[in-house]
Structure formats: C-alpha cells, structure tokens
C-alpha cells in the first residue's frame, strides 16, 4: 500500500477547518478593538465568545486530521519529517510575529503565538499517532494532560499563592519564569504560555481519539460530542471557562461544540456539499496555512505608520465616514480585510503557490 493510497480527504472536516481559519482572520482584523461587537472579541478573562472558539476549533481539526493522514501509511511518516514540520510552523509564526512587531530588542520579541502553539501541538500529537493505534491512548493522554494542567492551576507558585486571576498563580509565574524579558501579552501573562499548552495539546488529542473511534464506529462522533457536553458540567465547578488559561473546562466545552459542528456538517453534507459557500469553506480549509500567513502579512502592512498614523487607524477612520454605527463599521472593516485575504490566498492557490510544511 502506498502513502498516497492511504490518504483520505474529508470534505466536511476541510469545511470545518475553513470556518475556523476564516473565523480567526475575521477576529484578528477587526477595525477597532474599542468598538468591536463583544461576541467577536475575546472574553476579558473568564467567559466564552465566538472569538474564543476559533483557535481551539482549529486545534481540534489538527487532531481529527492526523489519523486520516498518518494511520496505515506505508512507510510511516518519519520522526525527522514530523519534527521538521513542527519547527517550520514555529519559525513561520515567529517570523510573522517579528515582522508585525519588528525590533532588535529582546523585550519586544514574542516567542509564542498561534503558529508556535500549532507547531508544538502537532509535534506531540503526530508522534503519538505514529507510535500508537486505536483511540484509547490519545484519549487517556488528553485526560492526563488536562488533569495535570488542572492540578497545577491550583498549585501555589514559589513565593506566591494559588490563583487563577490574570497573571497570577502558577500559570502567571511560569509565563514570566520561562518568557520573562521577552514580549508578554499584557506584560503579566501569555495566552499561549507553557502551562496552557498542556490543555491545548489535549484539545487536539481529543480530535485524534474521536477520529480513530469514528472510523471504527461511525455513530461515535455524535455520542462523543454529547459526552463532551455533559462532561463539561463537572469541570465547571473546578475551573472557569478561560481561553488564556486554556482550562480543562474550556477544552471540553470547545470539543463539544467543535464535534457537534462536524456532526452537523457530515449529516447535511449530501444536501449542502455542493453549495458555493460550503465549497469555499472546504477550499479555505485546504489552504489554511497560506490564508493565515496572508492575513498576517496584511496586518503587518496595516500597522505601518504613514504621516505618524498607522494605516489601520487611518483606513478605519475613512470607513467611519459611511455613517454606520462604530461596531458595525469595525465588522465591515474585518469583512473587507478578510475578503481581501481570501481573494489573495485563492489567487496564490490557483497558481500553485501554497505553503506546505
């Protein structure tokens, strides 16, 4: 059996990934943080908004995709190839971050970020998929990672007290201990910091376990979505729903939502799969990395100062002359910038210029 013969394309999963990546683009390109609809802005700390759903949804898709790409492949993907892909994802993310916030000073450089986290999550999950079979090991790994992370959130840091407040407790201490002296989000914590990465890996591990189980039992997707929803009520009493901390509760409720969305897509795919918007979502899911990089480079252009003012600010101000409410103007700005990112990505893809790692 050849490697190409074992690869399986799941159109519904591609569409889900496309929705996730476009959601990330739309959230990141809001015209004004001060006037964004609350549901499209990240929760200030505890809580859950649409903006908080898109990144974990993408990581869930990473996990769901790995068994399709790797299980049964002969020869199996080499460890070197897996490590190479992870390193490339990290380096692309780091480079984009530096371009947007160019500086020679360590204090201005951020070593974490979305692509960096995806690279780490991919590395751990791909190595797990390569070395195991069946759904039980990744499922147990997800539970173990959430349990360790959840316990450490209750641990007191050296010289401090246990807390889940912003920048406090073991998580905040670890962010500063590992990343201190570099650019931290809010200067007191990092939303892609080391401790929350444990549960971020668990998010993708759930995807791995569910995909392997669904291959054996097709009705397992719906059942696991319901199970995750019910299971979310237990951790709710122990940990808040918090994206920055990526609490176990946040993992489970997002898994329930993501798996439920995939279940709906699969159920209605015979009816909706040929619709243009759905085909577009699936196509964006296939070129997700390229779209992310294109929107990030557009961000780098928009933060350039012209005449002392950033292009982002001046272009948003120009759009306010339409007279729309400012929250709708901010959403319109994101829609325009997001559409431009999509059009550029599709034009590049048509020429075969797609980022593959």
C-alpha atoms as one frame of an Amber mdcrd trajectory, in Angstrom:
protein
   0.000   0.000   0.000   1.426   3.378  -0.955   1.373   6.545   1.069  -0.863
   8.253  -1.464  -3.336   5.350  -1.420  -3.860   5.602   2.327  -4.548   9.314
   2.453  -8.205  10.198   2.960  -9.797  13.569   2.262 -12.730  14.512   4.477
 -14.603  17.381   2.830 -16.698  18.134   5.910 -13.555  18.328   8.043 -11.954
  20.626   5.462 -15.012  22.880   5.677 -14.841  22.923   9.471 -11.160  23.868
   9.305 -12.021  26.552   6.748 -14.644  28.027   9.075 -12.106  28.005  11.905
  -9.365  29.745   9.927 -11.708  32.369   8.473 -13.061  32.965  11.966  -9.508
  33.582  13.182  -8.945  36.037  10.321 -12.215  37.864  10.992 -11.463  38.192
  14.717  -7.886  39.398  14.124  -8.810  42.019  11.518 -11.487  43.940  13.412
 -11.266  47.621  12.569 -11.245  48.847  16.155 -10.722  46.931  19.396 -12.634
  49.666  21.177 -15.750  49.220  19.057 -15.854  45.508  18.232 -19.034  43.536
  18.978 -18.411  41.823  22.345 -19.201  38.407  20.870 -16.368  38.885  18.347
 -13.836  39.972  20.971 -12.041  37.591  23.303 -13.550  37.428  26.776 -11.623
  39.820  29.067 -10.718  36.824  31.252 -13.282  34.181  32.217 -16.064  33.574
  29.720 -16.661  32.351  26.193 -17.328  34.251  22.982 -17.245  33.326  19.291
 -13.708  34.731  19.205 -12.700  32.228  21.881 -13.980  29.291  19.826 -11.959
  29.602  16.626  -8.444  28.650  17.801  -9.483  25.550  19.782 -11.701  24.571
  16.833  -8.649  24.709  14.585  -6.584  22.607  17.022  -9.404  20.078  17.214
  -9.242  19.874  13.408  -5.481  19.246  13.649  -6.184  16.214  15.810  -9.068
  14.996  13.649  -6.872  15.218  10.529  -3.840  13.312  11.795  -5.266   9.757
  11.737  -6.572  10.362   8.203  -3.124  11.484   7.090  -0.951   9.034   9.025
  -2.756   5.840  10.061  -1.989   2.945   7.726   0.581   4.927   5.820   3.459
   2.856   4.444   6.166   3.732   5.093   5.085   5.675   8.190   5.969   9.339
   8.402   9.494   9.647   9.753  10.177  11.316  13.077  12.508  13.684  11.234
   9.686  14.792   8.925   7.339  15.357  11.855   9.945  17.400  13.736  10.794
  19.351  10.582   7.159  20.281  10.032   6.758  21.366  13.644   9.914  23.508
  13.516   8.824  25.128  10.251   5.426  26.015  11.705   7.146  27.572  14.701
   9.618  29.528  12.569   6.894  30.820  10.237   4.896  32.003  13.243   7.926
  33.590  14.884   8.892  35.361  11.647   5.398  36.746  11.170   5.341  37.995
  14.750   8.675  39.706  14.289   7.585  41.325  11.007   4.457  42.770  12.646
   6.432  43.968  15.691   9.902  44.403  14.212  12.515  45.185  16.831  16.112
  44.185  17.635  15.334  44.280  21.368  14.522  41.057  23.229  11.864  42.800
  25.316   9.875  43.489  22.118  10.093  39.949  20.697   7.405  37.355  21.357
   8.481  33.730  21.167   4.987  32.277  21.422   1.897  32.668  19.267  -0.763
  30.849  17.274   1.507  29.060  14.786   4.070  28.323  17.502   1.365  26.608
  19.547   0.080  24.727  16.495   3.640  23.516  15.829   4.023  22.182  19.377
   0.571  20.594  19.410   1.191  18.985  16.024   4.564  17.597  17.169   3.185
  15.848  20.251   0.033  14.552  18.566   1.775  13.396  15.366   4.360  11.460
  17.378   1.518   9.904  19.379  -0.354   8.899  16.220   2.825   7.465  14.726
   3.601   5.318  17.764   0.100   4.126  18.733  -3.015   2.578  17.268  -6.583
   2.828  18.469  -8.340   5.620  20.335  -7.615   4.742  23.954  -4.033   6.062
  24.230  -4.801   9.542  22.818  -7.998   9.695  24.901  -6.086   8.813  28.080
  -3.360  11.294  27.103  -5.969  14.056  26.755  -7.424  13.274  30.180  -3.953
  13.088  31.765  -2.851  16.405  30.246  -5.993  18.157  31.457  -5.651  16.599
  34.909  -2.021  17.706  35.289  -2.798  21.177  33.979  -5.869  21.481  36.183
  -3.928  20.421  39.280  -1.133  22.907  38.568  -3.696  25.712  38.306  -4.400
  25.014  41.977  -0.703  24.884  42.887   0.987  27.805  44.592   3.995  29.238
  42.733   7.313  29.797  44.552   6.811  32.657  46.973   3.174  33.125  45.982
  -0.339  31.791  46.418  -2.562  29.680  44.194  -4.751  31.805  41.949  -6.418
  31.771  38.547  -6.558  35.557  38.299  -4.944  37.293  35.345  -1.155  36.961
  35.526  -1.346  35.340  38.961  -0.845  31.867  40.365   1.307  29.106  38.944
   0.396  29.854  35.324   1.353  33.540  35.509   4.524  32.724  37.418   5.559
  30.121  34.833   4.906  32.535  31.952   7.249  35.075  33.492   9.817  32.467
  34.572  10.095  30.999  31.067   9.318  34.045  28.923  10.396  36.904  31.200
  12.421  39.552  29.437  10.510  38.999  26.192   7.235  40.496  24.961   4.396
  39.154  27.103   0.723  39.636  26.338  -0.421  42.292  28.791   3.090  42.161
  30.346   1.870  39.770  33.055   0.885  36.586  31.189   0.935  34.932  27.788
  -2.235  33.371  26.294  -0.046  30.821  24.502   2.212  30.276  27.506   3.806
  26.981  28.594   1.231  25.723  31.116  -1.858  26.280  28.959  -0.109  24.404
  26.138  -0.784  21.163  28.043  -4.532  21.509  27.635  -4.109  22.858  24.105
  -2.424  19.536  23.251  -5.352  17.784  24.946  -7.749  19.590  22.581  -6.058
  18.025  19.557  -5.666  14.655  21.319  -9.443  14.545  21.694  -9.645  15.009
  17.930  -7.217  12.127  17.363  -9.178   9.811  19.676 -12.554  10.742  18.196
 -11.384  10.286  14.604  -9.961   6.845  15.322 -13.095   5.837  17.210 -15.360
   7.179  14.448 -13.508   5.166  11.821 -14.433   2.043  13.809 -17.920   3.198
  14.832 -19.470   5.839  12.535 -22.071   6.922  15.110 -19.360   7.674  17.696
 -18.968  11.291  16.535 -22.392  12.335  17.793 -22.034  10.330  21.000 -18.644
  11.847  21.853 -19.964  15.353  21.166 -22.785  14.728  23.642 -20.368  13.113
  26.109 -18.077  16.168  25.991 -21.048  18.476  26.533 -22.222  16.501  29.558
 -18.667  16.139  30.875 -18.189  19.921  30.764 -20.545  20.358  33.709 -18.149
  18.542  36.062 -15.032  20.670  35.498 -17.202  23.811  35.574 -17.161  23.637
  39.375 -13.380  23.281  39.484 -12.132  25.622  36.751 -13.675  28.603  34.967
 -14.104  28.666  31.192 -10.960  30.601  30.315  -9.143  30.744  26.971  -5.935
  32.383  28.222  -5.509  29.673  30.859  -6.990  27.083  28.433  -8.661  25.420
  31.407  -9.940  21.828  31.229 -13.485  23.227  31.198 -12.579  25.345  28.177
 -11.178  22.255  26.431 -14.241  20.077  26.985 -16.885  22.657  26.069 -14.992
  23.590  22.906 -14.623  19.915  21.983 -18.386  19.501  22.373 -19.068  22.498
  20.133 -16.489  21.515  17.501 -17.547  17.868  17.334 -21.182  18.926  17.213
 -20.441  21.234  14.268 -18.618  18.447  12.435 -21.508  16.073  13.110 -23.945
  18.576  11.578 -21.716  19.143   8.554 -21.420  15.411   7.927 -25.144  14.859
   8.412 -26.163  17.566   5.938 -23.220  17.208   3.548 -25.218  15.416   0.815
 -27.518  18.455   0.703 -25.066  21.296   1.271 -21.737  19.947  -0.005 -22.247
  21.385  -3.499 -23.209  24.883  -2.324 -20.697  27.585  -3.239 -20.175  28.937
   0.319 -19.604  25.406   1.615 -17.179  24.577  -1.193 -15.358  27.824  -0.420
 -15.089  26.873   3.256 -13.670  23.475   2.288 -11.167  25.096  -0.072 -10.024
  27.522   2.629  -9.572  24.564   4.950  -7.194  23.024   2.427  -5.055  26.193
   2.232  -5.432  27.263   5.865  -1.740  27.960   6.497  -1.467  30.141   3.398
  -4.554  32.138   4.404  -3.212  32.660   7.922   0.120  33.924   6.616  -1.548
  36.201   4.037  -3.765  37.809   6.677  -0.761  38.204   8.992   1.233  39.950
   6.263  -1.759  42.213   5.598  -1.694  43.016   9.316   1.999  43.912   9.010
   1.150  46.361   6.223  -1.738  47.903   8.161   0.439  48.674  11.207   2.886
  50.726   9.097   2.847  54.385  10.073   2.188  56.921   7.335   2.301  60.530
   8.417   2.574  59.495  12.047  -0.593  57.373  11.971  -0.970  53.658  11.327
  -2.684  52.669   8.087  -5.052  50.562  10.183  -6.299  53.648  12.034  -6.497
  55.945   9.009  -8.314  53.350   6.884 -10.790  52.635   9.687 -11.394  56.359
  10.126 -12.101  56.628   6.407 -14.656  53.820   6.674 -16.449  55.567   9.567
 -17.492  58.277   7.088 -20.152  55.872   5.850 -22.040  56.827   8.992 -22.623
  53.278  10.249 -22.546  52.534  13.987 -18.920  52.001  15.028 -19.373  48.341
  15.937 -20.837  47.633  12.504 -18.037  49.664  10.931 -15.471  47.544  12.753
 -17.164  44.372  11.496 -17.333  45.768   7.940 -13.621  46.551   8.119 -12.882
  42.950   9.168 -15.122  41.620   6.384 -13.318  43.723   3.763  -9.838  42.857
   5.044 -10.806  39.201   5.466 -12.262  39.018   1.953  -9.101  40.591   0.558
  -7.027  37.969   2.403  -9.205  35.190   0.971  -9.001  36.538  -2.592  -5.212
  36.814  -2.407  -4.978  33.291  -0.978  -7.212  31.811  -3.690  -5.232  33.610
  -6.403  -1.993  32.186  -4.991  -3.527  28.715  -4.722  -4.676  28.878  -8.341
  -1.045  29.350  -9.342   0.034  26.538  -7.063   1.724  28.929  -4.611   0.526
  27.283  -1.422   2.516  26.980   1.788   3.146  23.351   2.664   5.317  22.244
   5.552
